[in-house]
Short mmCIF file of C-alpha atoms in Angstrom, two decimals:
data_model
loop_
_atom_site.label_atom_id
_atom_site.label_comp_id
_atom_site.label_asym_id
_atom_site.label_seq_id
_atom_site.Cartn_x
_atom_site.Cartn_y
_atom_site.Cartn_z
CA MET A 95 -24.39 3.66 26.11
CA LEU A 96 -27.58 4.17 23.52
CA LEU A 97 -28.48 2.64 20.50
CA ILE A 98 -28.73 5.46 18.11
CA SER A 99 -28.10 3.61 14.82
CA VAL A 100 -29.88 1.11 12.98
CA ASN A 101 -28.48 0.42 9.71
CA LEU A 102 -29.92 -1.76 7.08
CA LYS A 103 -28.00 -4.87 7.91
CA ALA A 104 -27.92 -4.97 11.38
CA LYS A 105 -28.55 -3.03 14.94
CA ILE A 106 -25.23 -1.97 16.16
CA TRP A 107 -24.60 -0.49 19.65
CA VAL A 108 -23.01 2.66 19.08
CA MET A 109 -21.56 4.40 22.21
CA ASP A 110 -21.55 8.26 22.61
CA ALA A 111 -19.12 9.80 20.02
CA ASN A 112 -16.91 11.49 22.65
CA LYS A 113 -16.37 8.22 24.40
CA LEU A 114 -15.64 6.57 21.00
CA ALA A 115 -13.00 9.10 19.88
CA GLU A 116 -11.58 8.71 23.61
CA GLN A 117 -11.17 5.07 23.48
CA PHE A 118 -9.62 5.18 19.90
CA GLN A 119 -7.04 7.61 21.05
CA GLN A 120 -6.27 5.28 24.01
CA LYS A 121 -5.80 2.43 21.66
CA ILE A 122 -3.32 4.71 19.50
CA ASP A 123 -1.30 5.60 22.46
CA ALA A 124 -0.88 2.16 23.75
CA ASP A 125 0.05 1.16 20.05
CA ILE A 126 -2.67 -1.12 19.36
CA LYS A 127 -3.57 -1.22 15.66
CA ILE A 128 -7.04 0.03 14.26
CA GLU A 129 -8.32 -2.69 11.99
CA PRO A 130 -11.09 -2.13 9.16
CA GLN A 131 -14.15 -2.91 11.51
CA ASP A 132 -13.23 -1.00 14.28
CA TRP A 133 -14.65 2.63 15.00
CA MET A 134 -12.78 5.26 13.82
CA PRO A 135 -13.06 9.07 13.61
CA ASP A 136 -14.40 10.46 10.06
CA GLU A 137 -11.23 12.47 9.89
CA TYR A 138 -8.86 9.41 10.40
CA ARG A 139 -10.64 7.48 7.86
CA LYS A 140 -10.54 10.42 5.44
CA THR A 141 -6.86 11.04 6.00
CA LEU A 142 -5.92 7.56 5.18
CA ILE A 143 -8.26 7.27 2.40
CA ARG A 144 -6.21 10.43 0.70
CA GLN A 145 -2.96 9.27 1.90
CA ILE A 146 -3.08 5.51 1.28
CA SER A 147 -4.81 5.99 -2.28
CA GLN A 148 -2.36 8.76 -3.33
CA HIS A 149 0.78 6.67 -2.41
CA ALA A 150 -1.16 3.64 -4.72
CA HIS A 151 -1.46 6.18 -7.58
CA SER A 152 2.23 7.07 -6.90
CA GLU A 153 3.17 3.54 -7.37
CA ILE A 154 0.86 2.86 -10.49
CA VAL A 155 2.11 6.28 -12.18
CA GLY A 156 5.75 5.60 -11.11
CA MET A 157 5.65 2.67 -13.67
CA LEU A 158 5.93 5.15 -16.62
CA PRO A 159 9.17 6.78 -16.25
CA GLU A 160 10.91 3.64 -16.05
CA GLY A 161 8.50 1.59 -18.22
CA ASN A 162 9.80 4.14 -21.02
CA TRP A 163 13.37 2.44 -20.59
CA ILE A 164 12.39 -1.42 -20.49
CA THR A 165 12.68 -1.70 -24.58
CA ARG A 166 16.29 0.15 -24.48
CA ALA A 167 18.08 -1.43 -21.31
CA PRO A 168 21.62 -1.87 -22.17
CA SER A 169 21.84 -5.69 -21.63
CA LEU A 170 19.43 -8.58 -20.98
CA ARG A 171 20.28 -8.42 -17.47
CA ARG A 172 19.43 -5.14 -16.78
CA LYS A 173 15.87 -5.55 -19.02
CA ALA A 174 15.34 -8.40 -16.56
CA ILE A 175 15.86 -6.71 -13.40
CA LEU A 176 14.03 -3.31 -14.82
CA LEU A 177 10.96 -5.31 -15.86
CA ALA A 178 10.73 -7.35 -12.37
CA LYS A 179 10.89 -3.90 -10.56
CA VAL A 180 8.29 -2.07 -12.57
CA GLN A 181 6.04 -5.21 -12.10
CA ASP A 182 6.93 -4.71 -8.23
CA GLU A 183 5.49 -1.14 -8.45
CA ALA A 184 2.39 -2.27 -9.93
CA GLY A 185 2.24 -4.78 -7.16
CA HIS A 186 2.89 -2.14 -4.63
CA GLY A 187 0.19 -0.11 -5.99
CA LEU A 188 -2.25 -3.33 -5.70
CA TYR A 189 -1.23 -4.04 -2.13
CA LEU A 190 -2.19 -0.18 -1.42
CA TYR A 191 -5.35 -0.22 -3.55
CA SER A 192 -6.78 -3.00 -1.58
CA ALA A 193 -5.66 -1.64 2.03
CA THR A 194 -7.62 1.49 1.03
CA GLU A 195 -10.57 -0.17 0.01
CA THR A 196 -11.07 -1.39 3.50
CA LEU A 197 -11.70 1.94 4.46
CA GLY A 198 -14.77 2.18 2.32
CA ILE A 199 -13.81 3.41 -0.98
CA THR A 200 -14.01 1.46 -4.34
CA ARG A 201 -11.36 0.71 -6.71
CA ASP A 202 -13.28 2.48 -9.60
CA GLU A 203 -13.68 5.41 -7.31
CA MET A 204 -10.18 5.73 -7.04
CA TYR A 205 -9.20 5.26 -10.37
CA TYR A 206 -11.76 7.79 -11.11
CA GLN A 207 -10.14 10.58 -8.76
CA LEU A 208 -6.81 9.56 -10.60
CA HIS A 209 -7.94 9.80 -14.09
CA SER A 210 -10.12 12.80 -13.60
CA GLY A 211 -7.10 14.53 -12.05
CA LYS A 212 -8.80 15.12 -8.57
CA ALA A 213 -6.24 13.00 -7.00
CA LYS A 214 -2.73 13.85 -6.75
CA TYR A 215 0.39 11.46 -6.91
CA SER A 216 3.85 11.99 -6.00
CA SER A 217 5.24 14.76 -8.21
CA ILE A 218 8.78 13.15 -8.63
CA PHE A 219 6.97 11.06 -11.64
CA ASN A 220 6.11 14.09 -13.55
CA TYR A 221 9.87 14.28 -14.36
CA PRO A 222 11.41 12.88 -17.62
CA THR A 223 13.51 10.01 -17.75
CA LEU A 224 16.11 11.46 -20.23
CA THR A 225 19.27 8.94 -20.22
CA TRP A 226 19.86 5.23 -18.85
CA ALA A 227 21.34 6.91 -16.08
CA ASP A 228 18.06 8.07 -14.95
CA MET A 229 17.11 4.56 -14.09
CA GLY A 230 19.72 4.28 -11.70
CA ALA A 231 19.30 7.78 -10.09
CA ILE A 232 15.60 6.80 -9.62
CA GLY A 233 16.57 3.52 -7.85
CA TRP A 234 19.30 5.32 -5.67
CA LEU A 235 17.48 8.61 -4.89
CA VAL A 236 13.74 8.04 -5.53
CA ASP A 237 13.29 4.71 -4.32
CA GLY A 238 15.85 5.72 -1.49
CA ALA A 239 13.44 8.61 -0.48
CA ALA A 240 10.54 6.27 -0.67
CA ILE A 241 12.17 3.64 1.66
CA MET A 242 13.06 6.48 3.95
CA ASN A 243 8.93 7.34 4.25
CA GLN A 244 7.71 4.02 3.86
CA VAL A 245 9.90 2.22 6.63
CA PRO A 246 8.07 4.11 9.50
CA LEU A 247 4.77 3.71 7.60
CA SER A 248 5.32 0.11 8.38
CA ARG A 249 4.54 0.94 11.92
CA CYS A 250 1.73 3.00 11.19
CA SER A 251 -1.67 2.92 13.38
CA TYR A 252 -3.94 1.44 10.68
CA GLY A 253 -3.28 -2.53 10.32
CA PRO A 254 -4.01 -3.02 6.61
CA TYR A 255 -1.68 0.19 5.75
CA ALA A 256 1.02 -1.07 8.00
CA ARG A 257 0.86 -4.60 6.57
CA ALA A 258 1.38 -3.59 2.96
CA MET A 259 4.02 -1.27 4.06
CA VAL A 260 6.09 -4.29 5.73
CA ARG A 261 5.51 -5.98 2.31
CA ILE A 262 6.71 -3.07 0.25
CA CYS A 263 9.51 -2.40 2.37
CA LYS A 264 11.03 -5.81 1.74
CA GLU A 265 10.67 -5.50 -1.85
CA GLU A 266 11.95 -1.89 -2.24
CA SER A 267 15.46 -2.93 -1.29
CA PHE A 268 16.41 -4.65 -4.18
CA HIS A 269 15.01 -1.26 -6.33
CA GLN A 270 17.60 0.81 -4.27
CA ARG A 271 20.39 -1.45 -4.78
CA GLN A 272 19.88 -1.92 -8.39
CA GLY A 273 19.85 1.75 -8.76
CA PHE A 274 23.11 2.16 -7.06
CA GLU A 275 24.77 -0.66 -8.95
CA ILE A 276 23.60 1.04 -12.22
CA LEU A 277 25.29 4.18 -11.31
CA LEU A 278 28.39 2.70 -9.82
CA THR A 279 29.04 0.86 -13.21
CA LEU A 280 28.66 4.07 -15.27
CA SER A 281 30.79 5.73 -12.72
CA LYS A 282 33.72 3.29 -13.34
CA GLY A 283 32.95 3.65 -17.18
CA ASN A 284 34.43 6.15 -19.86
CA ALA A 285 34.35 10.05 -19.65
CA ALA A 286 30.66 10.13 -21.44
CA GLN A 287 29.41 7.44 -19.22
CA ARG A 288 30.53 9.20 -16.01
CA LYS A 289 29.07 12.52 -17.07
CA MET A 290 25.75 10.81 -17.94
CA CYS A 291 25.76 9.53 -14.15
CA GLN A 292 26.52 12.98 -12.95
CA ASP A 293 24.03 14.57 -14.92
CA ALA A 294 21.25 12.13 -13.68
CA ILE A 295 22.12 12.69 -9.85
CA ASN A 296 22.15 16.43 -10.73
CA ARG A 297 18.62 16.33 -12.20
CA TRP A 298 16.97 13.86 -9.65
CA TRP A 299 18.35 15.02 -6.49
CA TRP A 300 16.23 18.22 -5.78
CA PRO A 301 12.98 16.72 -7.06
CA SER A 302 13.83 13.77 -4.37
CA LEU A 303 14.35 15.83 -1.44
CA MET A 304 10.79 17.54 -2.63
CA MET A 305 9.36 13.96 -2.12
CA PHE A 306 9.36 14.27 1.62
CA GLY A 307 6.69 17.13 1.17
CA PRO A 308 6.65 20.62 2.37
CA THR A 309 8.33 21.74 5.36
CA ASP A 310 6.98 21.17 8.92
CA ASN A 311 5.92 24.54 9.32
CA ASP A 312 3.77 24.49 5.83
CA SER A 313 2.66 20.91 6.36
CA PRO A 314 -0.81 21.45 7.84
CA HIS A 315 -1.59 17.50 8.26
CA THR A 316 1.59 16.39 9.86
CA ALA A 317 0.70 17.27 13.76
CA GLN A 318 -2.62 15.29 13.21
CA SER A 319 -1.21 12.63 11.48
CA MET A 320 1.60 12.26 14.26
CA LYS A 321 -0.91 12.37 17.07
CA TRP A 322 -3.07 9.40 15.16
CA LYS A 323 0.30 7.46 14.45
CA ILE A 324 -0.24 7.70 10.78
CA LYS A 325 2.99 9.38 10.59
CA ARG A 326 5.89 8.85 12.78
CA PHE A 327 8.34 11.50 11.69
CA THR A 328 8.12 15.21 10.27
CA ASN A 329 8.91 15.76 6.82
CA ASP A 330 11.72 17.70 7.74
CA GLU A 331 13.20 14.86 10.07
CA LEU A 332 13.11 12.30 7.69
CA ARG A 333 14.62 14.68 4.58
CA GLN A 334 17.61 15.16 6.79
CA LYS A 335 18.23 11.60 7.56
CA PHE A 336 18.27 11.04 3.64
CA VAL A 337 20.54 14.28 3.13
CA ASP A 338 22.89 12.57 5.86
CA VAL A 339 22.75 9.16 4.12
CA CYS A 340 23.10 10.40 0.73
CA ALA A 341 25.75 12.78 1.18
CA GLU A 342 27.87 9.58 2.43
CA GLN A 343 26.90 7.30 -0.30
CA VAL A 344 27.77 9.52 -3.50
CA LYS A 345 31.38 9.39 -2.14
CA PHE A 346 31.14 5.74 -3.37
CA LEU A 347 30.42 6.89 -6.80
CA GLY A 348 33.07 9.69 -7.13
CA MET A 349 30.41 11.83 -7.89
CA THR A 350 28.85 15.11 -6.05
CA LEU A 351 25.31 16.26 -4.88
CA PRO A 352 24.46 19.36 -6.85
CA ASP A 353 24.58 21.56 -3.81
CA LYS A 354 27.33 23.95 -2.93
CA ASP A 355 25.85 24.35 0.67
CA LEU A 356 25.85 20.87 1.43
CA LYS A 357 28.28 20.44 4.38
CA TRP A 358 28.74 18.52 7.64
CA ASN A 359 27.73 20.28 10.54
CA GLU A 360 29.82 19.02 13.52
CA GLU A 361 27.60 20.87 15.90
CA ARG A 362 24.23 19.46 14.61
CA LYS A 363 25.96 16.31 13.69
CA HIS A 364 24.21 16.26 10.55
CA TYR A 365 24.74 17.91 6.96
CA ASP A 366 23.43 21.41 6.23
CA PHE A 367 22.00 21.76 2.66
CA GLY A 368 20.82 24.60 0.73
CA PRO A 369 17.48 25.81 0.20
CA ILE A 370 14.97 24.05 -1.55
CA ASN A 371 12.83 25.50 -4.77
CA TRP A 372 9.51 25.14 -3.10
CA GLU A 373 7.84 27.20 -6.26
CA GLU A 374 8.93 24.48 -8.31
CA PHE A 375 7.45 21.87 -6.10
CA TRP A 376 3.88 23.53 -5.87
CA ASN A 377 4.07 24.21 -9.67
CA VAL A 378 4.62 20.47 -10.24
CA VAL A 379 2.08 19.76 -7.57
CA LYS A 380 -0.39 21.99 -9.42
CA GLY A 381 -0.02 20.14 -12.97
CA ASN A 382 2.43 22.19 -14.51
CA GLY A 383 5.41 19.78 -14.60
CA PRO A 384 7.28 18.61 -17.68
CA CYS A 385 5.35 15.53 -17.82
CA ASN A 386 1.89 15.93 -15.84
CA LYS A 387 -0.11 15.95 -18.92
CA GLU A 388 1.66 13.00 -20.53
CA ARG A 389 1.62 10.55 -17.35
CA LEU A 390 -2.24 11.22 -16.92
CA ALA A 391 -3.07 10.72 -20.45
CA THR A 392 -0.94 7.58 -20.68
CA ARG A 393 -2.60 6.18 -17.59
CA VAL A 394 -6.42 7.24 -18.99
CA GLN A 395 -5.57 5.72 -22.20
CA ALA A 396 -4.29 2.20 -20.73
CA TRP A 397 -7.76 2.26 -18.57
CA GLU A 398 -10.04 2.78 -21.60
CA ASP A 399 -8.21 0.30 -24.10
CA GLY A 400 -8.56 -2.27 -21.34
CA ALA A 401 -12.31 -1.50 -20.98
CA TRP A 402 -13.05 -4.26 -23.16
CA VAL A 403 -10.84 -6.74 -21.73
CA ARG A 404 -12.71 -6.11 -18.33
CA GLU A 405 -16.01 -6.22 -19.87
CA ALA A 406 -15.41 -9.75 -21.88
CA ALA A 407 -13.89 -11.29 -18.84
CA LEU A 408 -17.37 -10.51 -16.87
CA ALA A 409 -19.33 -11.75 -19.81
CA TYR A 410 -17.25 -14.79 -19.94
CA GLU A 411 -17.81 -15.73 -16.26
CA GLU A 412 -21.59 -14.79 -16.06
CA LYS A 413 -21.82 -17.09 -19.22
CA LYS A 414 -20.27 -19.83 -17.58
CA SER A 415 -21.96 -19.40 -14.17
CA ALA A 416 -25.35 -19.57 -16.09
CA ARG A 417 -24.25 -22.79 -17.75
CA LYS A 418 -23.34 -24.43 -14.23
CA TYR A 419 -26.65 -23.49 -12.86
CA ALA A 420 -28.38 -24.99 -15.71
CA PHE A 421 -26.59 -28.22 -15.54
CA GLN A 422 -27.02 -28.53 -11.63
CA ASN A 423 -30.68 -27.95 -12.12
CA THR A 424 -31.04 -30.74 -14.84
CA ALA A 425 -28.82 -33.00 -12.68
CA LYS A 426 -30.99 -32.25 -9.69
CA SER A 427 -34.14 -33.24 -11.73
CA THR A 428 -32.74 -36.84 -12.74
CA GLU A 429 -32.21 -39.69 -10.58
CA ASN A 430 -28.84 -40.72 -11.76
CA ALA A 431 -27.13 -37.41 -11.51
CA PRO A 432 -23.48 -37.52 -12.23
CA ALA A 433 -21.22 -36.36 -9.35
CA LEU A 434 -20.61 -32.32 -9.81
CA GLN A 435 -16.94 -31.38 -9.42
CA MET B 227 -27.16 -12.14 25.34
CA ASN B 228 -27.78 -11.18 21.93
CA ILE B 229 -25.05 -11.80 19.31
CA HIS B 230 -25.80 -9.78 15.99
CA ILE B 231 -24.17 -11.08 13.03
CA THR B 232 -22.90 -8.02 10.75
CA LYS B 233 -22.38 -8.86 7.20
CA PHE B 234 -19.09 -6.91 7.68
CA PHE B 235 -16.17 -8.43 5.36
CA TYR B 236 -12.72 -7.31 4.71
CA GLY B 237 -13.01 -4.71 1.97
CA ASP B 238 -16.93 -3.80 3.02
CA TYR B 239 -17.78 -1.04 0.81
CA GLY B 240 -20.74 -0.83 3.29
CA GLU B 241 -22.57 2.29 3.88
CA ILE B 242 -19.60 4.28 4.76
CA GLU B 243 -19.24 7.72 3.01
CA GLY B 244 -15.63 8.00 1.63
CA GLY B 245 -13.99 10.11 -1.32
CA ALA B 246 -15.35 11.81 -4.16
CA PRO B 247 -18.97 10.54 -5.84
CA ALA B 248 -17.48 8.93 -8.94
CA PRO B 249 -20.19 7.25 -11.57
CA VAL B 250 -21.50 4.35 -10.21
CA ASN B 251 -20.16 1.05 -12.08
CA ASN B 252 -22.05 -2.04 -11.37
CA ARG B 253 -19.61 -3.92 -13.63
CA GLU B 254 -16.50 -3.80 -11.48
CA TRP B 255 -15.10 -6.95 -11.05
CA PRO B 256 -15.86 -8.54 -7.82
CA LEU B 257 -13.17 -8.15 -4.72
CA TRP B 258 -11.62 -11.74 -3.73
CA GLU B 259 -9.76 -12.44 -0.55
CA VAL B 260 -6.21 -14.20 -0.86
CA PHE B 261 -5.10 -16.72 1.55
CA ILE B 262 -1.63 -18.25 0.96
CA ARG B 263 0.40 -21.03 2.35
CA SER B 264 4.09 -20.29 2.42
CA LYS B 265 5.18 -23.90 2.69
CA GLN B 266 4.06 -27.18 3.40
CA GLY B 267 2.89 -27.88 6.90
CA LEU B 268 1.78 -24.36 7.57
CA ASP B 269 -1.47 -22.87 7.84
CA HIS B 270 -2.73 -20.65 4.79
CA LYS B 271 -2.61 -17.26 6.03
CA HIS B 272 -4.67 -14.07 4.93
CA VAL B 273 -2.37 -12.01 2.82
CA GLY B 274 -4.57 -9.23 1.09
CA SER B 275 -7.26 -8.76 -1.74
CA LEU B 276 -7.75 -8.30 -5.33
CA HIS B 277 -10.24 -8.07 -8.36
CA ALA B 278 -10.68 -10.65 -10.46
CA ALA B 279 -13.73 -11.72 -13.01
CA ASP B 280 -13.78 -15.39 -11.88
CA ALA B 281 -11.88 -17.47 -9.44
CA ALA B 282 -9.47 -18.98 -11.91
CA MET B 283 -8.40 -15.54 -12.68
CA ALA B 284 -8.23 -14.42 -9.05
CA ILE B 285 -5.57 -17.24 -8.54
CA GLU B 286 -3.43 -16.17 -11.22
CA ASN B 287 -3.52 -12.57 -10.21
CA ALA B 288 -2.94 -13.60 -6.50
CA ARG B 289 0.23 -15.48 -7.91
CA ASP B 290 1.24 -12.30 -9.53
CA VAL B 291 0.38 -9.87 -6.76
CA TYR B 292 1.46 -12.09 -3.87
CA THR B 293 3.82 -14.54 -4.81
CA ARG B 294 6.57 -13.00 -7.16
CA ARG B 295 9.37 -14.30 -4.65
CA MET B 296 8.60 -17.72 -3.92
CA GLU B 297 6.16 -16.82 -1.03
CA GLY B 298 3.70 -19.63 -1.40
CA VAL B 299 3.14 -23.22 -2.35
CA SER B 300 -0.67 -23.01 -2.24
CA ILE B 301 -3.16 -20.32 -2.91
CA TRP B 302 -6.78 -20.01 -1.66
CA VAL B 303 -9.14 -17.54 -2.88
CA VAL B 304 -12.59 -16.59 -1.70
CA GLU B 305 -15.11 -13.80 -3.00
CA SER B 306 -14.81 -11.28 -0.04
CA LYS B 307 -18.56 -11.07 0.07
CA TYR B 308 -18.96 -14.68 1.43
CA ILE B 309 -16.46 -13.97 4.53
CA HIS B 310 -18.47 -13.53 7.71
CA ALA B 311 -17.05 -11.61 10.24
CA SER B 312 -17.38 -11.16 14.13
CA ASN B 313 -18.35 -7.47 15.21
CA PRO B 314 -15.59 -5.75 17.05
CA THR B 315 -18.22 -3.49 18.92
CA GLU B 316 -19.59 -7.00 20.66
CA ALA B 317 -16.12 -8.41 21.48
CA GLY B 318 -16.73 -7.97 25.10
CA ALA B 319 -19.84 -9.89 24.93
CA LEU B 320 -18.78 -12.42 22.47
CA TYR B 321 -15.32 -13.54 24.39
CA ASP B 322 -17.04 -12.99 27.77
CA PRO B 323 -17.41 -16.78 28.50
CA ALA B 324 -13.82 -17.54 28.26
CA ASN B 325 -12.74 -14.41 30.27
CA ASP B 326 -13.20 -15.93 33.64
CA LYS B 327 -11.69 -19.18 33.47
CA ILE B 328 -8.32 -19.06 34.04
CA TYR B 329 -8.55 -22.82 35.13
CA ARG B 330 -8.07 -23.49 31.33
CA HIS B 331 -4.44 -22.69 31.47
CA PRO B 332 -1.94 -25.00 32.88
CA THR B 333 -0.16 -22.38 34.75
CA PHE B 334 -3.29 -22.20 37.18
CA TYR B 335 -2.49 -25.13 39.20
CA GLN B 336 -0.03 -25.26 41.77
CA LEU B 337 2.09 -28.33 41.98
CA PRO B 338 5.34 -29.03 43.79
CA ASP B 339 8.46 -28.16 42.00
CA GLU B 340 10.01 -31.56 42.53
CA LEU B 341 7.21 -33.12 40.48
CA LYS B 342 8.78 -33.80 37.16
CA TYR B 343 7.82 -34.59 33.64
CA MET B 344 4.44 -32.54 33.88
#
């Protein structure tokens, strides 16, 4: 052991970096969680900051496509449910932002990265929500795909991320069920409603499959993330699982998934499915999706319009503290000081 | 043995580098740690953190962020900068005094099985 680092606040014993890295990997292998103050490799920290903040951004931007339908929900019941769901997404974003902050990045830095277009968010939210049935398809497919990804993340090696995911997964279940219920209701409706239901499924199916990310061959981070137990399954494994589940669930709706190659493979014990249009995926990731500009502009405007509120709240707090301080000083200087409380 | 108290708190921005250089904002609302008592008779438990301009706002925000499904009957908030934590790199030395005192556990004592109610 050698003392190599003296930071401004205190001296910390720092062991040889290789030794630390080795101990770190041993902890991971033994399924011991990593907590914010523990030593971790820079790359682990960077990977987590990227992944968790982008996850947070996705939750926040994810409010927009659904927010679009709150005022036009077909009944008070549906409206209350949609409001609660969108509020949950805000909450999920906040759990995740605070988990990311434990890694040494400020909230404002993350907002800056999102608003300046530097940080990415899930490309699914760059598709428009054209009909009410889209609220159903998003709940069933988009939230379904999210759950498929998030359940293993709740066993992720980084403690604050894993804990946030546990909370999120508990709440997501209602999101998926309410979505399926919307589609189920439409599927029992008149011809126009059934058509609307099928149309929404057609539009959301492929983008949902893309949510799992590039195939394992084209996914550079996967191997390292698996070794660090940030990820527990590869993109393709999770995608297959999702296809298998949905191919059965769609039968309850009397609808079809828009893939002529979708077929049960007895040998593999999985559904085969057709090729994914990766050109479209990368195009949306690069910012050319149907709604990229609109989504980001809405976020930036919300942030800028709120600037005076943030400033006013801080000014109010400063005024209160100054008064309290003045009062305490006065009280101290007199014999019969009133009890403070 | 020396124990160094490092001002390391949950959500420490610290000297750790991370992310892109963003314009420095000294007017960010402070960070608060949130503790929730899930029901009467249980301890408050740390659930996460949030930003708020003052304590009243921190409690209101904590209600909206952490108790949307009746998860709590009482909320504590404390500004993160007031939390002091032990340093994990010194855990060995810090807990050393307890490490070799197995006689503090009831199972250490060998007594006849016939002995009842003990």
